PDB file of C-alpha atoms in Angstrom:
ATOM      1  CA  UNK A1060      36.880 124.951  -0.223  1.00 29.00           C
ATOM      2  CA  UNK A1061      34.897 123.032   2.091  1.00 31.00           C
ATOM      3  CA  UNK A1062      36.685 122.282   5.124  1.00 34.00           C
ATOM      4  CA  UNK A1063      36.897 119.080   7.120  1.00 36.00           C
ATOM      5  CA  UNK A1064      35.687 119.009  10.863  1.00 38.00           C
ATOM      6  CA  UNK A1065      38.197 116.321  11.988  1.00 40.00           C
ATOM      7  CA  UNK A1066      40.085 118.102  14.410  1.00 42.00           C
ATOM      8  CA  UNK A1067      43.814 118.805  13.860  1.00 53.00           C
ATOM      9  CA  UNK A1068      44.494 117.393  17.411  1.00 47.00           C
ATOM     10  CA  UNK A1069      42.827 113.963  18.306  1.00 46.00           C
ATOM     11  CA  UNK A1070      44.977 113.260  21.687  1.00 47.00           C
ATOM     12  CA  UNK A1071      43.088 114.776  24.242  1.00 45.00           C
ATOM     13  CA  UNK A1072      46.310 114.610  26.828  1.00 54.00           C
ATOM     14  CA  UNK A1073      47.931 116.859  24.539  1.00 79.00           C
ATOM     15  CA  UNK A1074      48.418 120.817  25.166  1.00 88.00           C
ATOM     16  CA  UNK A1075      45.820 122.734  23.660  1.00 93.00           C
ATOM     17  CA  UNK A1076      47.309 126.322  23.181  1.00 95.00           C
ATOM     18  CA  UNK A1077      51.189 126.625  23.162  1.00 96.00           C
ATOM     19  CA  UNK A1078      52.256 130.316  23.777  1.00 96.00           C
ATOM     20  CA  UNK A1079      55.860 131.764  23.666  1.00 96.00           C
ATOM     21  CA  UNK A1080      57.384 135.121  23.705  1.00 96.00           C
ATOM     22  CA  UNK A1081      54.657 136.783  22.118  1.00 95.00           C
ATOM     23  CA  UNK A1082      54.597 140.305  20.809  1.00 94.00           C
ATOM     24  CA  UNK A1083      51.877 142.078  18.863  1.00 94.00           C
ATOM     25  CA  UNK A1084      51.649 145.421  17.572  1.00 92.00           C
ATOM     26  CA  UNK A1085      48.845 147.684  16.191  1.00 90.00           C
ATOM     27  CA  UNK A1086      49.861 150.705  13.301  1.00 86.00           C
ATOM     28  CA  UNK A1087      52.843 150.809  10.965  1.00 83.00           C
ATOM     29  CA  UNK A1088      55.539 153.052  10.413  1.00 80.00           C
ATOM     30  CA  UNK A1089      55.908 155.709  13.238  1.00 80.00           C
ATOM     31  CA  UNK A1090      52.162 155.334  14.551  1.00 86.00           C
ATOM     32  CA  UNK A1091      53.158 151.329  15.458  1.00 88.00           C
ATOM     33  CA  UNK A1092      52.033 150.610  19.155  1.00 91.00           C
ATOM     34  CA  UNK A1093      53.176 147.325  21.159  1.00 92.00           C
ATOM     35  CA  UNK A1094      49.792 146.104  22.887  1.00 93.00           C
ATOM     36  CA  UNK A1095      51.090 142.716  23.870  1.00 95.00           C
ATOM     37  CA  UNK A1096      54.766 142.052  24.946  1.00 95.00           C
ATOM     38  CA  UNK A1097      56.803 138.537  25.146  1.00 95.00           C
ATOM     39  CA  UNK A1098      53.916 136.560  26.563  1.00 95.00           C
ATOM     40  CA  UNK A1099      53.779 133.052  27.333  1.00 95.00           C
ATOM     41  CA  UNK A1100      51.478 130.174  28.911  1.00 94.00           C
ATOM     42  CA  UNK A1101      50.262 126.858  28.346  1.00 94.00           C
ATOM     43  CA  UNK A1102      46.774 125.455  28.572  1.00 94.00           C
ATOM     44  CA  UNK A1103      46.239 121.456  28.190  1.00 92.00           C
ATOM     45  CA  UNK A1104      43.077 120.417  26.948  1.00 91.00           C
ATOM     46  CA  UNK A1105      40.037 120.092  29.132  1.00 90.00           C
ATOM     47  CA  UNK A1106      41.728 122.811  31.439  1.00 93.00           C
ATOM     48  CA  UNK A1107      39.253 126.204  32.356  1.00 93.00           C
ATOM     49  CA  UNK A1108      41.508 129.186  32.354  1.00 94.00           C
ATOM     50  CA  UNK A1109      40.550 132.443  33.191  1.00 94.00           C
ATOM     51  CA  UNK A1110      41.820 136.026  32.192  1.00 94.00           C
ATOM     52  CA  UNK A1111      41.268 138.305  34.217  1.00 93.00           C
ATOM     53  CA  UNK A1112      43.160 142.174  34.322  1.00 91.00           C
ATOM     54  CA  UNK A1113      41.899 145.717  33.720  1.00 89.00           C
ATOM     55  CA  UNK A1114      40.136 147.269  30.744  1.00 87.00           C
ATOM     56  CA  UNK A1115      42.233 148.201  28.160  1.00 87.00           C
ATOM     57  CA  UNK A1116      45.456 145.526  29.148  1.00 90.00           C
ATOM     58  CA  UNK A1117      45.142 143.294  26.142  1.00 92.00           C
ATOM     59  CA  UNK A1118      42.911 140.557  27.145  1.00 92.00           C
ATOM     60  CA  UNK A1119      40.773 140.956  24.006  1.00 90.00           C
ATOM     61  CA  UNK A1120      43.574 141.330  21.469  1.00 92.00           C
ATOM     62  CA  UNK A1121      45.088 138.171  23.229  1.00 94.00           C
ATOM     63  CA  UNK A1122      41.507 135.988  22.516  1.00 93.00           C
ATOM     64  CA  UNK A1123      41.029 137.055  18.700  1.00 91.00           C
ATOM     65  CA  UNK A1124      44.704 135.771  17.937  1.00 93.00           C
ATOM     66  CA  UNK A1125      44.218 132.362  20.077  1.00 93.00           C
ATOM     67  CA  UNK A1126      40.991 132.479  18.163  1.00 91.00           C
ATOM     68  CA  UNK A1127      42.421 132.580  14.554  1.00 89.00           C
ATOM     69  CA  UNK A1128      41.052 136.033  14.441  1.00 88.00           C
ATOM     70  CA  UNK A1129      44.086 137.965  12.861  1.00 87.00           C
ATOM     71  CA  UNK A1130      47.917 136.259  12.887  1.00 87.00           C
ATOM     72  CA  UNK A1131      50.050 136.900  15.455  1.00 86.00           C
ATOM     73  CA  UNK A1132      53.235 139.133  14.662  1.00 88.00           C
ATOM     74  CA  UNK A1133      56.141 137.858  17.471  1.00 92.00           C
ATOM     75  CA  UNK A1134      56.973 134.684  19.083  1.00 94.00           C
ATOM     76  CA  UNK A1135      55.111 131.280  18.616  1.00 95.00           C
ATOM     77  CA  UNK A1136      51.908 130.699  19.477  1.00 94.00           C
ATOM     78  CA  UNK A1137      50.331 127.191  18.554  1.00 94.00           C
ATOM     79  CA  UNK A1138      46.745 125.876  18.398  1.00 93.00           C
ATOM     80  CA  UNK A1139      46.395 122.241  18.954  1.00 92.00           C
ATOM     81  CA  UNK A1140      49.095 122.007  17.173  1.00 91.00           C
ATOM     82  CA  UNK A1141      49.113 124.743  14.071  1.00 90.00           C
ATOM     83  CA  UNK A1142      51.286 127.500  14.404  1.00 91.00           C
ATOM     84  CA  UNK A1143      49.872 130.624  14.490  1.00 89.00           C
ATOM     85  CA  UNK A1144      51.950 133.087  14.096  1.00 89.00           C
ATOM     86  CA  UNK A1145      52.010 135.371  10.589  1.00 87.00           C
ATOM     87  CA  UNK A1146      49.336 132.448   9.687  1.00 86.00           C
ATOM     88  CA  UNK A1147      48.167 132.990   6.112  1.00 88.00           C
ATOM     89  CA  UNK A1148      44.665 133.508   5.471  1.00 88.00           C
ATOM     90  CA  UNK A1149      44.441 129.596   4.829  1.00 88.00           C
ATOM     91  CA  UNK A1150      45.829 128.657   7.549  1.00 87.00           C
ATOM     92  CA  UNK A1151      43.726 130.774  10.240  1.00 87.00           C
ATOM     93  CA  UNK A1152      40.501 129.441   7.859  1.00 86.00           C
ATOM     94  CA  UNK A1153      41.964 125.961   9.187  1.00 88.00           C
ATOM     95  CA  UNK A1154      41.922 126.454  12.499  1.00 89.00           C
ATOM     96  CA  UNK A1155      38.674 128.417  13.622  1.00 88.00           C
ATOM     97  CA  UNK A1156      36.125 125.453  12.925  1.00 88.00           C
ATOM     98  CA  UNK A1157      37.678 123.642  16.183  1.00 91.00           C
ATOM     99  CA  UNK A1158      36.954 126.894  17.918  1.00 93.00           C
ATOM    100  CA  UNK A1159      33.788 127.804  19.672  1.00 91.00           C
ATOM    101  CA  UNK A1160      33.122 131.993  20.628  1.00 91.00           C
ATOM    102  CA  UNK A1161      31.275 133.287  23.441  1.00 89.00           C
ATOM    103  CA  UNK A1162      31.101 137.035  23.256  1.00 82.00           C
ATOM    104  CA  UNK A1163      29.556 139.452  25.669  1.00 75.00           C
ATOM    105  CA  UNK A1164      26.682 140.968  23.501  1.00 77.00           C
ATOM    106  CA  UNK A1165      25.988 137.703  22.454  1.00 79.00           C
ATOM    107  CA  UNK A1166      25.632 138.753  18.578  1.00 85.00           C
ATOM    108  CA  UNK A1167      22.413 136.706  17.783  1.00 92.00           C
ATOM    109  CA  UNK A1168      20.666 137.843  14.637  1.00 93.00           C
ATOM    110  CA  UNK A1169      17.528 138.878  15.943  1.00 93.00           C
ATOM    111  CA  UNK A1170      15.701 137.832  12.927  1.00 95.00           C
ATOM    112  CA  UNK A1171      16.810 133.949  13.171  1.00 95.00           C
ATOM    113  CA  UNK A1172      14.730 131.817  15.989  1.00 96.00           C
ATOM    114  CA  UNK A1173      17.382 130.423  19.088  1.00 96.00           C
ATOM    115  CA  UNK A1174      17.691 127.400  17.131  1.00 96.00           C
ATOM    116  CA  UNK A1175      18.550 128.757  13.834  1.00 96.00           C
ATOM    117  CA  UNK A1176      21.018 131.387  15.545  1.00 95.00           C
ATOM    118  CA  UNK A1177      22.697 127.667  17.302  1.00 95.00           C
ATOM    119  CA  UNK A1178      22.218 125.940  13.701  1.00 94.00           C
ATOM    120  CA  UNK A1179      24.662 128.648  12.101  1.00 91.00           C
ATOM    121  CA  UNK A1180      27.949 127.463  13.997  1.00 88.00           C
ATOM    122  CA  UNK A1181      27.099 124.100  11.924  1.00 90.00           C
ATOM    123  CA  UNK A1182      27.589 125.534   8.465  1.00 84.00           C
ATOM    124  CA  UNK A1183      31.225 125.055   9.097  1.00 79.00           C
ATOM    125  CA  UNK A1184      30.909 121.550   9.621  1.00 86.00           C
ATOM    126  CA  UNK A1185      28.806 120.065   6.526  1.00 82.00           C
ATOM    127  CA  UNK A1186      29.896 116.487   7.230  1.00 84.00           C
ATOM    128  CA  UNK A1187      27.284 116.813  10.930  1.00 85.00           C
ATOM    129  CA  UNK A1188      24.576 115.308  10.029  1.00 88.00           C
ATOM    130  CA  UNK A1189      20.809 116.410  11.505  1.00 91.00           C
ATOM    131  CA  UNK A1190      21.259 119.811  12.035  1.00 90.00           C
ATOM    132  CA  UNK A1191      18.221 121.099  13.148  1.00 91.00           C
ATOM    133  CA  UNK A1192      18.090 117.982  15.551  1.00 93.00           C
ATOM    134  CA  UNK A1193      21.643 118.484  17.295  1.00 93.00           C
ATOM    135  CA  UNK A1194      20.966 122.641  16.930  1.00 94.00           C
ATOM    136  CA  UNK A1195      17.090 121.792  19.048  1.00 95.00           C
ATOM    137  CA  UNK A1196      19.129 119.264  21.289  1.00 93.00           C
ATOM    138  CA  UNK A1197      22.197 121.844  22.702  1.00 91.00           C
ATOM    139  CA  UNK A1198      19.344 124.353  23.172  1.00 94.00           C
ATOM    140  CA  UNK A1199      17.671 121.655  25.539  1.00 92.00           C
ATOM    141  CA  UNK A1200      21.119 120.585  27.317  1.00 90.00           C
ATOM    142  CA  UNK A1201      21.393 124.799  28.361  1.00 89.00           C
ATOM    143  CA  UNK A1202      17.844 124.636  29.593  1.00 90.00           C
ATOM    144  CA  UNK A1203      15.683 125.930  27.051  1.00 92.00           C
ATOM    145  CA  UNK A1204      14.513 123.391  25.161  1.00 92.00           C
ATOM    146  CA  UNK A1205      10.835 125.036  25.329  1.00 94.00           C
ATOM    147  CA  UNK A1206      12.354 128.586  23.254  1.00 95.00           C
ATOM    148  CA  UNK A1207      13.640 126.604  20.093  1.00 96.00           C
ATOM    149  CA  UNK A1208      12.249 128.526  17.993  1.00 96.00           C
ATOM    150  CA  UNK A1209      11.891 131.852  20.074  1.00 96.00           C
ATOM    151  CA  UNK A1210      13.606 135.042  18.640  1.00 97.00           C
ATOM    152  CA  UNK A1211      16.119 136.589  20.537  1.00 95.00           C
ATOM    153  CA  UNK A1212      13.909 139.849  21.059  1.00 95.00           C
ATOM    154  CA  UNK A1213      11.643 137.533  23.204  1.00 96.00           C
ATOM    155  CA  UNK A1214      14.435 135.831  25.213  1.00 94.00           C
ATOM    156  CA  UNK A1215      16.124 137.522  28.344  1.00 92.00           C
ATOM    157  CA  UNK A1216      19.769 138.584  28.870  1.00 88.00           C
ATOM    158  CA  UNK A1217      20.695 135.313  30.438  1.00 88.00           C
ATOM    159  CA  UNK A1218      18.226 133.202  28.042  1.00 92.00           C
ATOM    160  CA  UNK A1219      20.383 135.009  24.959  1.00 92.00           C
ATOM    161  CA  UNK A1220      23.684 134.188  26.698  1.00 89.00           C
ATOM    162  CA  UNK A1221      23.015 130.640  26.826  1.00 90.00           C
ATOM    163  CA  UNK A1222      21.663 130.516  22.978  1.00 93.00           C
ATOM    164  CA  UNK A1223      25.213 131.959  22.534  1.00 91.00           C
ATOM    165  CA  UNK A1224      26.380 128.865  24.710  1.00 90.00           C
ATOM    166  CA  UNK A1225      24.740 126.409  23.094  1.00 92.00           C
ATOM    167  CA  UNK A1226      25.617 127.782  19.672  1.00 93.00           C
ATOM    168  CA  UNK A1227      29.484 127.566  20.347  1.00 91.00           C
ATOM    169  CA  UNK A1228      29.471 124.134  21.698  1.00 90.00           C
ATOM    170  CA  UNK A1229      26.922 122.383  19.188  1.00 91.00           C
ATOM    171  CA  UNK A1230      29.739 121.500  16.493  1.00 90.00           C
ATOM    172  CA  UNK A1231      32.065 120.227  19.876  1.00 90.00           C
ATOM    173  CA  UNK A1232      34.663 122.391  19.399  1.00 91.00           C
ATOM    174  CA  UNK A1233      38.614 121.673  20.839  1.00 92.00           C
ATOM    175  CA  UNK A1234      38.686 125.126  21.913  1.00 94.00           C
ATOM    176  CA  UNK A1235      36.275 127.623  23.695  1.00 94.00           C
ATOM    177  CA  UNK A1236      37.202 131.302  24.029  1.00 94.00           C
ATOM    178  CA  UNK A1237      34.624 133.432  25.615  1.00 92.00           C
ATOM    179  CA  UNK A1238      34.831 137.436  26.207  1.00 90.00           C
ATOM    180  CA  UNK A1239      33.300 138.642  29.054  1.00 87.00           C
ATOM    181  CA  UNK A1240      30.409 136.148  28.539  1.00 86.00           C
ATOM    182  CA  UNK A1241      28.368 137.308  32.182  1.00 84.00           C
ATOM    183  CA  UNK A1242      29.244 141.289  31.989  1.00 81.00           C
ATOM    184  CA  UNK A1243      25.868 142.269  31.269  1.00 77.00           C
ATOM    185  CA  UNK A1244      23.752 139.540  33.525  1.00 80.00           C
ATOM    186  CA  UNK A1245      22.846 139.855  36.989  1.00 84.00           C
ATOM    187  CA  UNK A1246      24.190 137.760  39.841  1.00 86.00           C
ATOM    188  CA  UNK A1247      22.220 135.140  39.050  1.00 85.00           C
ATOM    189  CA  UNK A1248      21.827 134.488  35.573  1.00 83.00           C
ATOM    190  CA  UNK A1249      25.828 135.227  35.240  1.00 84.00           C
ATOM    191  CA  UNK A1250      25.913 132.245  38.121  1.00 87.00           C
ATOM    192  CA  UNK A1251      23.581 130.197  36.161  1.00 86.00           C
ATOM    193  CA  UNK A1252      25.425 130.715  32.262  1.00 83.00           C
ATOM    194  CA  UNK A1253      29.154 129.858  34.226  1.00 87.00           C
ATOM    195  CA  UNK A1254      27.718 126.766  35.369  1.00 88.00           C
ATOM    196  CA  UNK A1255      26.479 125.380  32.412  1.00 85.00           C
ATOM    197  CA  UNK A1256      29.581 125.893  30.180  1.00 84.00           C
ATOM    198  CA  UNK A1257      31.878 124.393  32.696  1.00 87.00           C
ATOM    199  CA  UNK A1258      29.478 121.701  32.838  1.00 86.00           C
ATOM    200  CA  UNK A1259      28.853 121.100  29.404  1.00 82.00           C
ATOM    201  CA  UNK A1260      32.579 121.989  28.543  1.00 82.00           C
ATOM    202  CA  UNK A1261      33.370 118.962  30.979  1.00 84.00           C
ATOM    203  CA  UNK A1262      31.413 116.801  29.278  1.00 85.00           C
ATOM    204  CA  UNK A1263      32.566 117.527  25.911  1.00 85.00           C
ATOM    205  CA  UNK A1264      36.198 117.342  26.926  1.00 86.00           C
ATOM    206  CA  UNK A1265      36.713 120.578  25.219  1.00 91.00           C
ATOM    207  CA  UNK A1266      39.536 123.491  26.465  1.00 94.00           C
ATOM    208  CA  UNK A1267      37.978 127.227  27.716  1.00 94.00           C
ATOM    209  CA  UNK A1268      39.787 130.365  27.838  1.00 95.00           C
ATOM    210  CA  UNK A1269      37.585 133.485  29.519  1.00 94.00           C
ATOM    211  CA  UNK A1270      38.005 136.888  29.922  1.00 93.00           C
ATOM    212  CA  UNK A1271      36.470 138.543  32.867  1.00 90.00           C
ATOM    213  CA  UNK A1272      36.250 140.651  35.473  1.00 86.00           C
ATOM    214  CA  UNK A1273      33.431 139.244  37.507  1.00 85.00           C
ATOM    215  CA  UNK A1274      35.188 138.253  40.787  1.00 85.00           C
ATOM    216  CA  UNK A1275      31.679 136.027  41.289  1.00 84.00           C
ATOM    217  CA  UNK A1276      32.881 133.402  38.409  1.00 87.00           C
ATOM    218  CA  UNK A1277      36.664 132.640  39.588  1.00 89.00           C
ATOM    219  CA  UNK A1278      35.813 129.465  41.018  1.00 90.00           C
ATOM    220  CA  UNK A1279      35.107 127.883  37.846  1.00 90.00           C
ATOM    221  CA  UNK A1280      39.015 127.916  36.790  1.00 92.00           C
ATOM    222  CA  UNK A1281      41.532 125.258  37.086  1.00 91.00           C
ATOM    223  CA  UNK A1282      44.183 128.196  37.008  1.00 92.00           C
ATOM    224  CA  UNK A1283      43.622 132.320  36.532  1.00 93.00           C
ATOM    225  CA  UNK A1284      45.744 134.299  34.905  1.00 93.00           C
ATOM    226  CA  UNK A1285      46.613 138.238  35.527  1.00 94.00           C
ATOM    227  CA  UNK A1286      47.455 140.532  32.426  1.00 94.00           C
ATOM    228  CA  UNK A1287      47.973 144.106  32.783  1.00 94.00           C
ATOM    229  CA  UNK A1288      49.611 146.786  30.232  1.00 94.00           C
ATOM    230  CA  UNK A1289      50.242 144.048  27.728  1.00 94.00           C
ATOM    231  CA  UNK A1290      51.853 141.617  29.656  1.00 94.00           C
ATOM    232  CA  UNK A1291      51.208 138.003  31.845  1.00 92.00           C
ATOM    233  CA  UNK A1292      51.626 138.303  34.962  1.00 80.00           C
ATOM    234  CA  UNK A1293      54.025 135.683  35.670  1.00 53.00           C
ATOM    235  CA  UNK A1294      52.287 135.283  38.897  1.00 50.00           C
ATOM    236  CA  UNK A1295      48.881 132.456  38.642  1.00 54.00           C
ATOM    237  CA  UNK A1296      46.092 133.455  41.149  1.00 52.00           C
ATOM    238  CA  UNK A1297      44.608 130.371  42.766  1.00 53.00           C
ATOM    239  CA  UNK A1298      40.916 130.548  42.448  1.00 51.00           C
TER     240      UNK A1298
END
């Protein structure tokens, strides 16, 4: 099935994620484990949001089921609109085209150039036309429009970061979620990859949702949120 990349929420004043008394467990049986427990937030679109809390609290399991990545068990949670929770198959298929990922290690293929690595996030969306041009023009808007067709093994840590960038932004996704995107950069490329996806992110209108815990990048956020041992802390940290 090929699917559409009309996204499921035009209205841009509308809210972008919708979460309520969620619960999520890992295991069955008598090895099941509650990771997440009755949380609950809104984010409107074109909002920055930022998760921040200690290893191990549930950040990460919180982004792959805003992200489509498994169903959610408890509660509601919505995505522009779609309900989310004990999605089928189908229905978290639906959702993850309006949904760009930023993840830590940046997971390039090394054996794709920067602009084929950006050109993949496109094979979701078969109706874009120009490919190669709108892959070669999102690697110019992050500032590397002279490593187009560099491999990853001859980029640098921040250089990879913002193929990554680029490559989750190209189809102009409703939705960015990105795990601890400037974890393994220094000061200043961490600075430098922060500032380009708020930028861009304001320019495309589009919604972000990252994890951290680099105390350099808080000022980014409209609003920062605290998790710890499963839960939201009810409590939102002005950055």
């Amino acid at each position: 099935m090929v699917m559409s990349s009309t996204p499921l929420v035009t209205n841009t004043n509308l809210t972008a994620i919708a979460v309520q008394n969620l619960s999520h467990y890992f295991g069955r049986g008598q090895l099941r484990k509650q990771v997440l427990y009755n949380i609950n937030f809104t984010i409107s679109s074109g909002e920055i949001v930022i998760l921040t809390g200690p290893s191990g609290s549930g950040k990460t399991t919180l982004l792959t089921l805003l992200g489509g990545l498994r169903s959610a068990h408890e509660g509601s949670l919505k995505i522009l609109g779609e309900e989310m929770c004990e999605a089928s198959q189908r229905q978290l298929f639906r959702i993850r085209p309006h949904i760009g990922y930023i993840f830590q290690s940046h997971n390039l293929l090394k054996s794709l150039t920067a602009r084929q690595n950006v050109r993949m996030s496109l094979e979701l969306h078969p109706t874009i036309p120009h490919p190669d041009i709108r892959a070669a023009a999102m690697l110019e808007a992050v500032g590397l429009k002279d490593r187009v067709d560099y491999y990853p093994d001859q980029l640098s840590g921040g250089q990879k970061q913002r193929v990554a960038i680029a490559r989750a932004l190209v189809s102009h996704p409703k939705i960015v979620l990105a795990d601890e995107p400037t974890a393994s950069l220094d000061k200043k490329s961490g600075r430098d990859v922060v500032n380009i996806l708020q930028q861009l992110s304001k320019e495309q209108g589009c919604t972000i949702l990252l994890v951290t815990h680099d105390n350099r990048i808080l000022d980014i956020a409209d609003r920062i949120f605290y998790m710890e041992d499963g839960k939201l802390s009810a409590q939102q940290i002005d950055p």
